[in-house]
């Protein structure tokens, strides 16, 4: 296997900056790919928290004027992983999050902020850094999707390009008047370029012009070719179907491993499952839930949005509470959902505990302490929390869509008999179907041996990055070969 060099371009990377699963994936892939003889270096925006946390080395590239101001690329290290931070104070030195200000309002210049990321990535992919000339540029999501577009319209030699869709609901659409400001040539504004319903589509352009498209599960790869899930891009994806691949995400086992996790109360594995109970007790205490080893404790760690379907959980709370169940939830997002859960906490003190906010520590403790873990998404490209739940012995209850469908084996009668089930799936994603699944989960929970079998099956499932990394490495090599040929 010859050594391959990959420049990854993304807007998040765990543990430097994270709003969701994208960061987990971008953070974990380099180490997993190293085992496949693929050297990955990752370009991310130099947000304040990135520059504060990264051990920054030398400046390897500078721009006099990158979309409105000077910018530099700093080479930094994160453990064994090389990270390039794009330092552009006029674009990234802000108080809010990566995409929105402290009030949650998107920055008005996001088009320029992420065009800059794509532009810098494209320059680096074309030899701007003599020390690292990549064979592949791998862009993640719309924020990086202009990188393959710039490469397409450049007449200099370029590497193969791969674009991964983590969530097709976010596309990066901007007025056509920005075309010149974004340094896109006039011919780019066409159906076979970035033009999308009369506007400029970052993701659309990237999907149109990259060499290979991947998404984060085989089922989602099929779903996005349909009008129900494709969010308008299904036609393009159908037309390019032969270059679309679904590769499941894995779990970063250096971060999510119940046998070594410093964030939980008591460490355990599938041989020492009994120890896990101490985490349930600790979780109940920390979240002010009633101390009760017998209560069916349901965990949720999630963004609060229509996608994730927690309105269906709210609808099911009265029935759950009537059965003396408990809920431990941490999430942030849409205000009406946050309000709904706050009200539920007031209505059921000691049995519903809601933390509105973001905490890695609590996310880990919920995985380690909850009996079941709920992911009732309306669509889910892959989903990572159900994989963490498998690792941690919190039995996942999930809707049968996207990556949830691909990663959980439903405890139907056949699977139970065969001894292979790992969780529960429900379909369609409605409150009624969820009600049935929750009642069934609780019945299985009361059947201690069956439940333990579900937990152990989950904990023994290989959710590592090893297989996915092999698939990415293979895909990179194919893309490079196709370009050379
Ligand atoms: P998505 O990326 O769509 O939000 P994923 O399941 O792929 O969904 O990834 C979500 C990631 O974000 C997981 O690592 C999860 O633990 C984390 N996460 C989500 N919400 C919170 C929160 N409120 N506090 C801590 N971690 C969270
Ligand atoms: C997106 C998706 C989620 C996926 C994550 C990482 O945020 O919503 O399903 O797991 O990206 O690929």
mmCIF file with all atom_site columns, N, CA and C and ligand atoms in Angstrom, residues 18-22 24 167 249 256 301-303 307-308 330-332 355 357-360 363 367 380-386 388, ligand 1:
data_model
loop_
_atom_site.group_PDB
_atom_site.id
_atom_site.type_symbol
_atom_site.label_atom_id
_atom_site.label_alt_id
_atom_site.label_comp_id
_atom_site.label_asym_id
_atom_site.label_entity_id
_atom_site.label_seq_id
_atom_site.pdbx_PDB_ins_code
_atom_site.Cartn_x
_atom_site.Cartn_y
_atom_site.Cartn_z
_atom_site.occupancy
_atom_site.B_iso_or_equiv
_atom_site.pdbx_formal_charge
_atom_site.auth_seq_id
_atom_site.auth_comp_id
_atom_site.auth_asym_id
_atom_site.auth_atom_id
_atom_site.pdbx_PDB_model_num
ATOM   1   N N   . UNK A 1 18  ? -16.642 22.000 18.662 1.00 0.00 ? 18  UNK A N   1
ATOM   2   C CA  . UNK A 1 18  ? -17.653 20.981 18.378 1.00 0.00 ? 18  UNK A CA  1
ATOM   3   C C   . UNK A 1 18  ? -19.055 21.512 18.611 1.00 0.00 ? 18  UNK A C   1
ATOM   4   N N   . UNK A 1 19  ? -19.924 21.320 17.623 1.00 0.00 ? 19  UNK A N   1
ATOM   5   C CA  . UNK A 1 19  ? -21.349 21.546 17.882 1.00 0.00 ? 19  UNK A CA  1
ATOM   6   C C   . UNK A 1 19  ? -22.133 20.253 17.672 1.00 0.00 ? 19  UNK A C   1
ATOM   7   N N   . UNK A 1 20  ? -21.511 19.248 17.114 1.00 0.00 ? 20  UNK A N   1
ATOM   8   C CA  . UNK A 1 20  ? -22.237 17.991 16.884 1.00 0.00 ? 20  UNK A CA  1
ATOM   9   C C   . UNK A 1 20  ? -21.305 16.911 16.373 1.00 0.00 ? 20  UNK A C   1
ATOM   10  N N   . UNK A 1 21  ? -21.922 15.889 15.771 1.00 0.00 ? 21  UNK A N   1
ATOM   11  C CA  . UNK A 1 21  ? -21.184 14.707 15.355 1.00 0.00 ? 21  UNK A CA  1
ATOM   12  C C   . UNK A 1 21  ? -20.108 14.960 14.312 1.00 0.00 ? 21  UNK A C   1
ATOM   13  N N   . UNK A 1 22  ? -20.281 16.001 13.503 1.00 0.00 ? 22  UNK A N   1
ATOM   14  C CA  . UNK A 1 22  ? -19.255 16.334 12.506 1.00 0.00 ? 22  UNK A CA  1
ATOM   15  C C   . UNK A 1 22  ? -17.886 16.444 13.174 1.00 0.00 ? 22  UNK A C   1
ATOM   16  N N   . UNK A 1 24  ? -16.856 15.096 15.947 1.00 0.00 ? 24  UNK A N   1
ATOM   17  C CA  . UNK A 1 24  ? -16.379 13.783 16.402 1.00 0.00 ? 24  UNK A CA  1
ATOM   18  C C   . UNK A 1 24  ? -15.726 13.028 15.241 1.00 0.00 ? 24  UNK A C   1
ATOM   19  N N   . UNK A 1 167 ? -25.009 16.053 6.767  1.00 0.00 ? 167 UNK A N   1
ATOM   20  C CA  . UNK A 1 167 ? -26.427 16.380 6.959  1.00 0.00 ? 167 UNK A CA  1
ATOM   21  C C   . UNK A 1 167 ? -26.875 17.256 5.797  1.00 0.00 ? 167 UNK A C   1
ATOM   22  N N   . UNK A 1 249 ? -20.179 5.963  10.292 1.00 0.00 ? 249 UNK A N   1
ATOM   23  C CA  . UNK A 1 249 ? -19.235 6.524  11.249 1.00 0.00 ? 249 UNK A CA  1
ATOM   24  C C   . UNK A 1 249 ? -18.838 5.469  12.276 1.00 0.00 ? 249 UNK A C   1
ATOM   25  N N   . UNK A 1 256 ? -14.604 7.465  24.039 1.00 0.00 ? 256 UNK A N   1
ATOM   26  C CA  . UNK A 1 256 ? -15.823 6.770  24.478 1.00 0.00 ? 256 UNK A CA  1
ATOM   27  C C   . UNK A 1 256 ? -15.515 5.307  24.773 1.00 0.00 ? 256 UNK A C   1
ATOM   28  N N   . UNK A 1 301 ? -29.185 12.699 24.950 1.00 0.00 ? 301 UNK A N   1
ATOM   29  C CA  . UNK A 1 301 ? -28.134 13.718 24.771 1.00 0.00 ? 301 UNK A CA  1
ATOM   30  C C   . UNK A 1 301 ? -28.265 14.181 23.334 1.00 0.00 ? 301 UNK A C   1
ATOM   31  N N   . UNK A 1 302 ? -28.680 15.424 23.132 1.00 0.00 ? 302 UNK A N   1
ATOM   32  C CA  . UNK A 1 302 ? -28.994 15.778 21.752 1.00 0.00 ? 302 UNK A CA  1
ATOM   33  C C   . UNK A 1 302 ? -29.129 17.274 21.512 1.00 0.00 ? 302 UNK A C   1
ATOM   34  N N   . UNK A 1 303 ? -28.904 17.660 20.275 1.00 0.00 ? 303 UNK A N   1
ATOM   35  C CA  . UNK A 1 303 ? -29.406 18.957 19.827 1.00 0.00 ? 303 UNK A CA  1
ATOM   36  C C   . UNK A 1 303 ? -30.928 18.877 19.889 1.00 0.00 ? 303 UNK A C   1
ATOM   37  N N   . UNK A 1 307 ? -35.448 17.736 13.514 1.00 0.00 ? 307 UNK A N   1
ATOM   38  C CA  . UNK A 1 307 ? -34.789 16.515 13.034 1.00 0.00 ? 307 UNK A CA  1
ATOM   39  C C   . UNK A 1 307 ? -34.780 15.432 14.101 1.00 0.00 ? 307 UNK A C   1
ATOM   40  N N   . UNK A 1 308 ? -34.470 15.820 15.325 1.00 0.00 ? 308 UNK A N   1
ATOM   41  C CA  . UNK A 1 308 ? -34.199 14.842 16.380 1.00 0.00 ? 308 UNK A CA  1
ATOM   42  C C   . UNK A 1 308 ? -35.472 14.280 17.014 1.00 0.00 ? 308 UNK A C   1
ATOM   43  N N   . UNK A 1 330 ? -29.980 16.005 28.414 1.00 0.00 ? 330 UNK A N   1
ATOM   44  C CA  . UNK A 1 330 ? -29.209 17.236 28.203 1.00 0.00 ? 330 UNK A CA  1
ATOM   45  C C   . UNK A 1 330 ? -29.303 17.605 26.737 1.00 0.00 ? 330 UNK A C   1
ATOM   46  N N   . UNK A 1 331 ? -29.595 18.870 26.480 1.00 0.00 ? 331 UNK A N   1
ATOM   47  C CA  . UNK A 1 331 ? -29.696 19.314 25.097 1.00 0.00 ? 331 UNK A CA  1
ATOM   48  C C   . UNK A 1 331 ? -29.843 20.820 25.017 1.00 0.00 ? 331 UNK A C   1
ATOM   49  N N   . UNK A 1 332 ? -29.579 21.338 23.839 1.00 0.00 ? 332 UNK A N   1
ATOM   50  C CA  . UNK A 1 332 ? -29.869 22.757 23.582 1.00 0.00 ? 332 UNK A CA  1
ATOM   51  C C   . UNK A 1 332 ? -30.340 22.870 22.150 1.00 0.00 ? 332 UNK A C   1
ATOM   52  N N   . UNK A 1 355 ? -31.227 19.295 31.597 1.00 0.00 ? 355 UNK A N   1
ATOM   53  C CA  . UNK A 1 355 ? -30.160 20.285 31.599 1.00 0.00 ? 355 UNK A CA  1
ATOM   54  C C   . UNK A 1 355 ? -30.138 20.927 30.222 1.00 0.00 ? 355 UNK A C   1
ATOM   55  N N   . UNK A 1 357 ? -28.194 22.954 27.907 1.00 0.00 ? 357 UNK A N   1
ATOM   56  C CA  . UNK A 1 357 ? -26.806 23.390 27.827 1.00 0.00 ? 357 UNK A CA  1
ATOM   57  C C   . UNK A 1 357 ? -25.982 22.298 27.198 1.00 0.00 ? 357 UNK A C   1
ATOM   58  N N   . UNK A 1 358 ? -24.677 22.442 27.319 1.00 0.00 ? 358 UNK A N   1
ATOM   59  C CA  . UNK A 1 358 ? -23.776 21.515 26.670 1.00 0.00 ? 358 UNK A CA  1
ATOM   60  C C   . UNK A 1 358 ? -22.735 21.059 27.677 1.00 0.00 ? 358 UNK A C   1
ATOM   61  N N   . UNK A 1 359 ? -22.610 19.787 27.901 1.00 0.00 ? 359 UNK A N   1
ATOM   62  C CA  . UNK A 1 359 ? -21.594 19.296 28.826 1.00 0.00 ? 359 UNK A CA  1
ATOM   63  C C   . UNK A 1 359 ? -21.136 17.904 28.414 1.00 0.00 ? 359 UNK A C   1
ATOM   64  N N   . UNK A 1 360 ? -19.861 17.799 28.059 1.00 0.00 ? 360 UNK A N   1
ATOM   65  C CA  . UNK A 1 360 ? -19.316 16.482 27.714 1.00 0.00 ? 360 UNK A CA  1
ATOM   66  C C   . UNK A 1 360 ? -19.389 15.557 28.922 1.00 0.00 ? 360 UNK A C   1
ATOM   67  N N   . UNK A 1 363 ? -22.830 14.260 29.349 1.00 0.00 ? 363 UNK A N   1
ATOM   68  C CA  . UNK A 1 363 ? -23.151 13.367 28.218 1.00 0.00 ? 363 UNK A CA  1
ATOM   69  C C   . UNK A 1 363 ? -22.590 11.969 28.486 1.00 0.00 ? 363 UNK A C   1
ATOM   70  N N   . UNK A 1 367 ? -24.747 8.356  29.326 1.00 0.00 ? 367 UNK A N   1
ATOM   71  C CA  . UNK A 1 367 ? -24.531 7.092  28.594 1.00 0.00 ? 367 UNK A CA  1
ATOM   72  C C   . UNK A 1 367 ? -24.221 5.944  29.550 1.00 0.00 ? 367 UNK A C   1
ATOM   73  N N   . UNK A 1 380 ? -31.820 10.800 10.178 1.00 0.00 ? 380 UNK A N   1
ATOM   74  C CA  . UNK A 1 380 ? -30.543 10.758 10.890 1.00 0.00 ? 380 UNK A CA  1
ATOM   75  C C   . UNK A 1 380 ? -29.468 10.198 9.964  1.00 0.00 ? 380 UNK A C   1
ATOM   76  N N   . UNK A 1 381 ? -28.623 11.085 9.432  1.00 0.00 ? 381 UNK A N   1
ATOM   77  C CA  . UNK A 1 381 ? -27.591 10.633 8.494  1.00 0.00 ? 381 UNK A CA  1
ATOM   78  C C   . UNK A 1 381 ? -26.791 9.453  9.027  1.00 0.00 ? 381 UNK A C   1
ATOM   79  N N   . UNK A 1 382 ? -26.222 9.580  10.214 1.00 0.00 ? 382 UNK A N   1
ATOM   80  C CA  . UNK A 1 382 ? -25.645 8.407  10.875 1.00 0.00 ? 382 UNK A CA  1
ATOM   81  C C   . UNK A 1 382 ? -26.126 8.372  12.313 1.00 0.00 ? 382 UNK A C   1
ATOM   82  N N   . UNK A 1 383 ? -25.751 9.407  13.067 1.00 0.00 ? 383 UNK A N   1
ATOM   83  C CA  . UNK A 1 383 ? -26.034 9.396  14.497 1.00 0.00 ? 383 UNK A CA  1
ATOM   84  C C   . UNK A 1 383 ? -24.871 8.750  15.202 1.00 0.00 ? 383 UNK A C   1
ATOM   85  N N   . UNK A 1 384 ? -24.355 9.441  16.213 1.00 0.00 ? 384 UNK A N   1
ATOM   86  C CA  . UNK A 1 384 ? -23.252 8.870  16.985 1.00 0.00 ? 384 UNK A CA  1
ATOM   87  C C   . UNK A 1 384 ? -23.697 8.455  18.375 1.00 0.00 ? 384 UNK A C   1
ATOM   88  N N   . UNK A 1 385 ? -24.710 9.155  18.907 1.00 0.00 ? 385 UNK A N   1
ATOM   89  C CA  . UNK A 1 385 ? -25.045 8.882  20.311 1.00 0.00 ? 385 UNK A CA  1
ATOM   90  C C   . UNK A 1 385 ? -25.577 7.457  20.506 1.00 0.00 ? 385 UNK A C   1
ATOM   91  N N   . UNK A 1 386 ? -26.250 6.896  19.489 1.00 0.00 ? 386 UNK A N   1
ATOM   92  C CA  . UNK A 1 386 ? -26.718 5.512  19.653 1.00 0.00 ? 386 UNK A CA  1
ATOM   93  C C   . UNK A 1 386 ? -25.542 4.552  19.635 1.00 0.00 ? 386 UNK A C   1
ATOM   94  N N   . UNK A 1 388 ? -22.507 5.385  20.897 1.00 0.00 ? 388 UNK A N   1
ATOM   95  C CA  . UNK A 1 388 ? -21.945 5.519  22.246 1.00 0.00 ? 388 UNK A CA  1
ATOM   96  C C   . UNK A 1 388 ? -22.794 4.700  23.219 1.00 0.00 ? 388 UNK A C   1
HETATM 97  P P1  . LIG B 2 .   ? -25.705 15.557 15.318 1.00 0.00 ? 1   LIG B P1  1
HETATM 98  O O1  . LIG B 2 .   ? -24.349 15.731 14.777 1.00 0.00 ? 1   LIG B O1  1
HETATM 99  O O2  . LIG B 2 .   ? -26.768 15.512 14.291 1.00 0.00 ? 1   LIG B O2  1
HETATM 100 O O3  . LIG B 2 .   ? -26.030 16.531 16.408 1.00 0.00 ? 1   LIG B O3  1
HETATM 101 P P2  . LIG B 2 .   ? -24.685 13.006 16.318 1.00 0.00 ? 1   LIG B P2  1
HETATM 102 O O4  . LIG B 2 .   ? -25.375 11.931 17.080 1.00 0.00 ? 1   LIG B O4  1
HETATM 103 O O5  . LIG B 2 .   ? -23.939 12.595 15.128 1.00 0.00 ? 1   LIG B O5  1
HETATM 104 O O6  . LIG B 2 .   ? -25.795 14.103 16.001 1.00 0.00 ? 1   LIG B O6  1
HETATM 105 O O7  . LIG B 2 .   ? -23.612 13.723 17.227 1.00 0.00 ? 1   LIG B O7  1
HETATM 106 C C1  . LIG B 2 .   ? -23.926 14.498 18.329 1.00 0.00 ? 1   LIG B C1  1
HETATM 107 C C2  . LIG B 2 .   ? -22.676 14.698 19.168 1.00 0.00 ? 1   LIG B C2  1
HETATM 108 O O8  . LIG B 2 .   ? -22.845 15.849 19.981 1.00 0.00 ? 1   LIG B O8  1
HETATM 109 C C3  . LIG B 2 .   ? -22.402 13.559 20.120 1.00 0.00 ? 1   LIG B C3  1
HETATM 110 O O9  . LIG B 2 .   ? -21.013 13.511 20.393 1.00 0.00 ? 1   LIG B O9  1
HETATM 111 C C4  . LIG B 2 .   ? -23.177 13.979 21.364 1.00 0.00 ? 1   LIG B C4  1
HETATM 112 O O10 . LIG B 2 .   ? -22.713 13.362 22.532 1.00 0.00 ? 1   LIG B O10 1
HETATM 113 C C5  . LIG B 2 .   ? -22.903 15.465 21.356 1.00 0.00 ? 1   LIG B C5  1
HETATM 114 N N1  . LIG B 2 .   ? -23.919 16.296 21.997 1.00 0.00 ? 1   LIG B N1  1
HETATM 115 C C6  . LIG B 2 .   ? -25.105 16.719 21.479 1.00 0.00 ? 1   LIG B C6  1
HETATM 116 N N2  . LIG B 2 .   ? -25.746 17.519 22.345 1.00 0.00 ? 1   LIG B N2  1
HETATM 117 C C7  . LIG B 2 .   ? -24.964 17.612 23.429 1.00 0.00 ? 1   LIG B C7  1
HETATM 118 C C8  . LIG B 2 .   ? -25.060 18.310 24.676 1.00 0.00 ? 1   LIG B C8  1
HETATM 119 N N3  . LIG B 2 .   ? -26.114 19.080 24.957 1.00 0.00 ? 1   LIG B N3  1
HETATM 120 N N4  . LIG B 2 .   ? -24.047 18.188 25.562 1.00 0.00 ? 1   LIG B N4  1
HETATM 121 C C9  . LIG B 2 .   ? -22.982 17.401 25.285 1.00 0.00 ? 1   LIG B C9  1
HETATM 122 N N5  . LIG B 2 .   ? -22.824 16.730 24.134 1.00 0.00 ? 1   LIG B N5  1
HETATM 123 C C10 . LIG B 2 .   ? -23.794 16.832 23.221 1.00 0.00 ? 1   LIG B C10 1
#
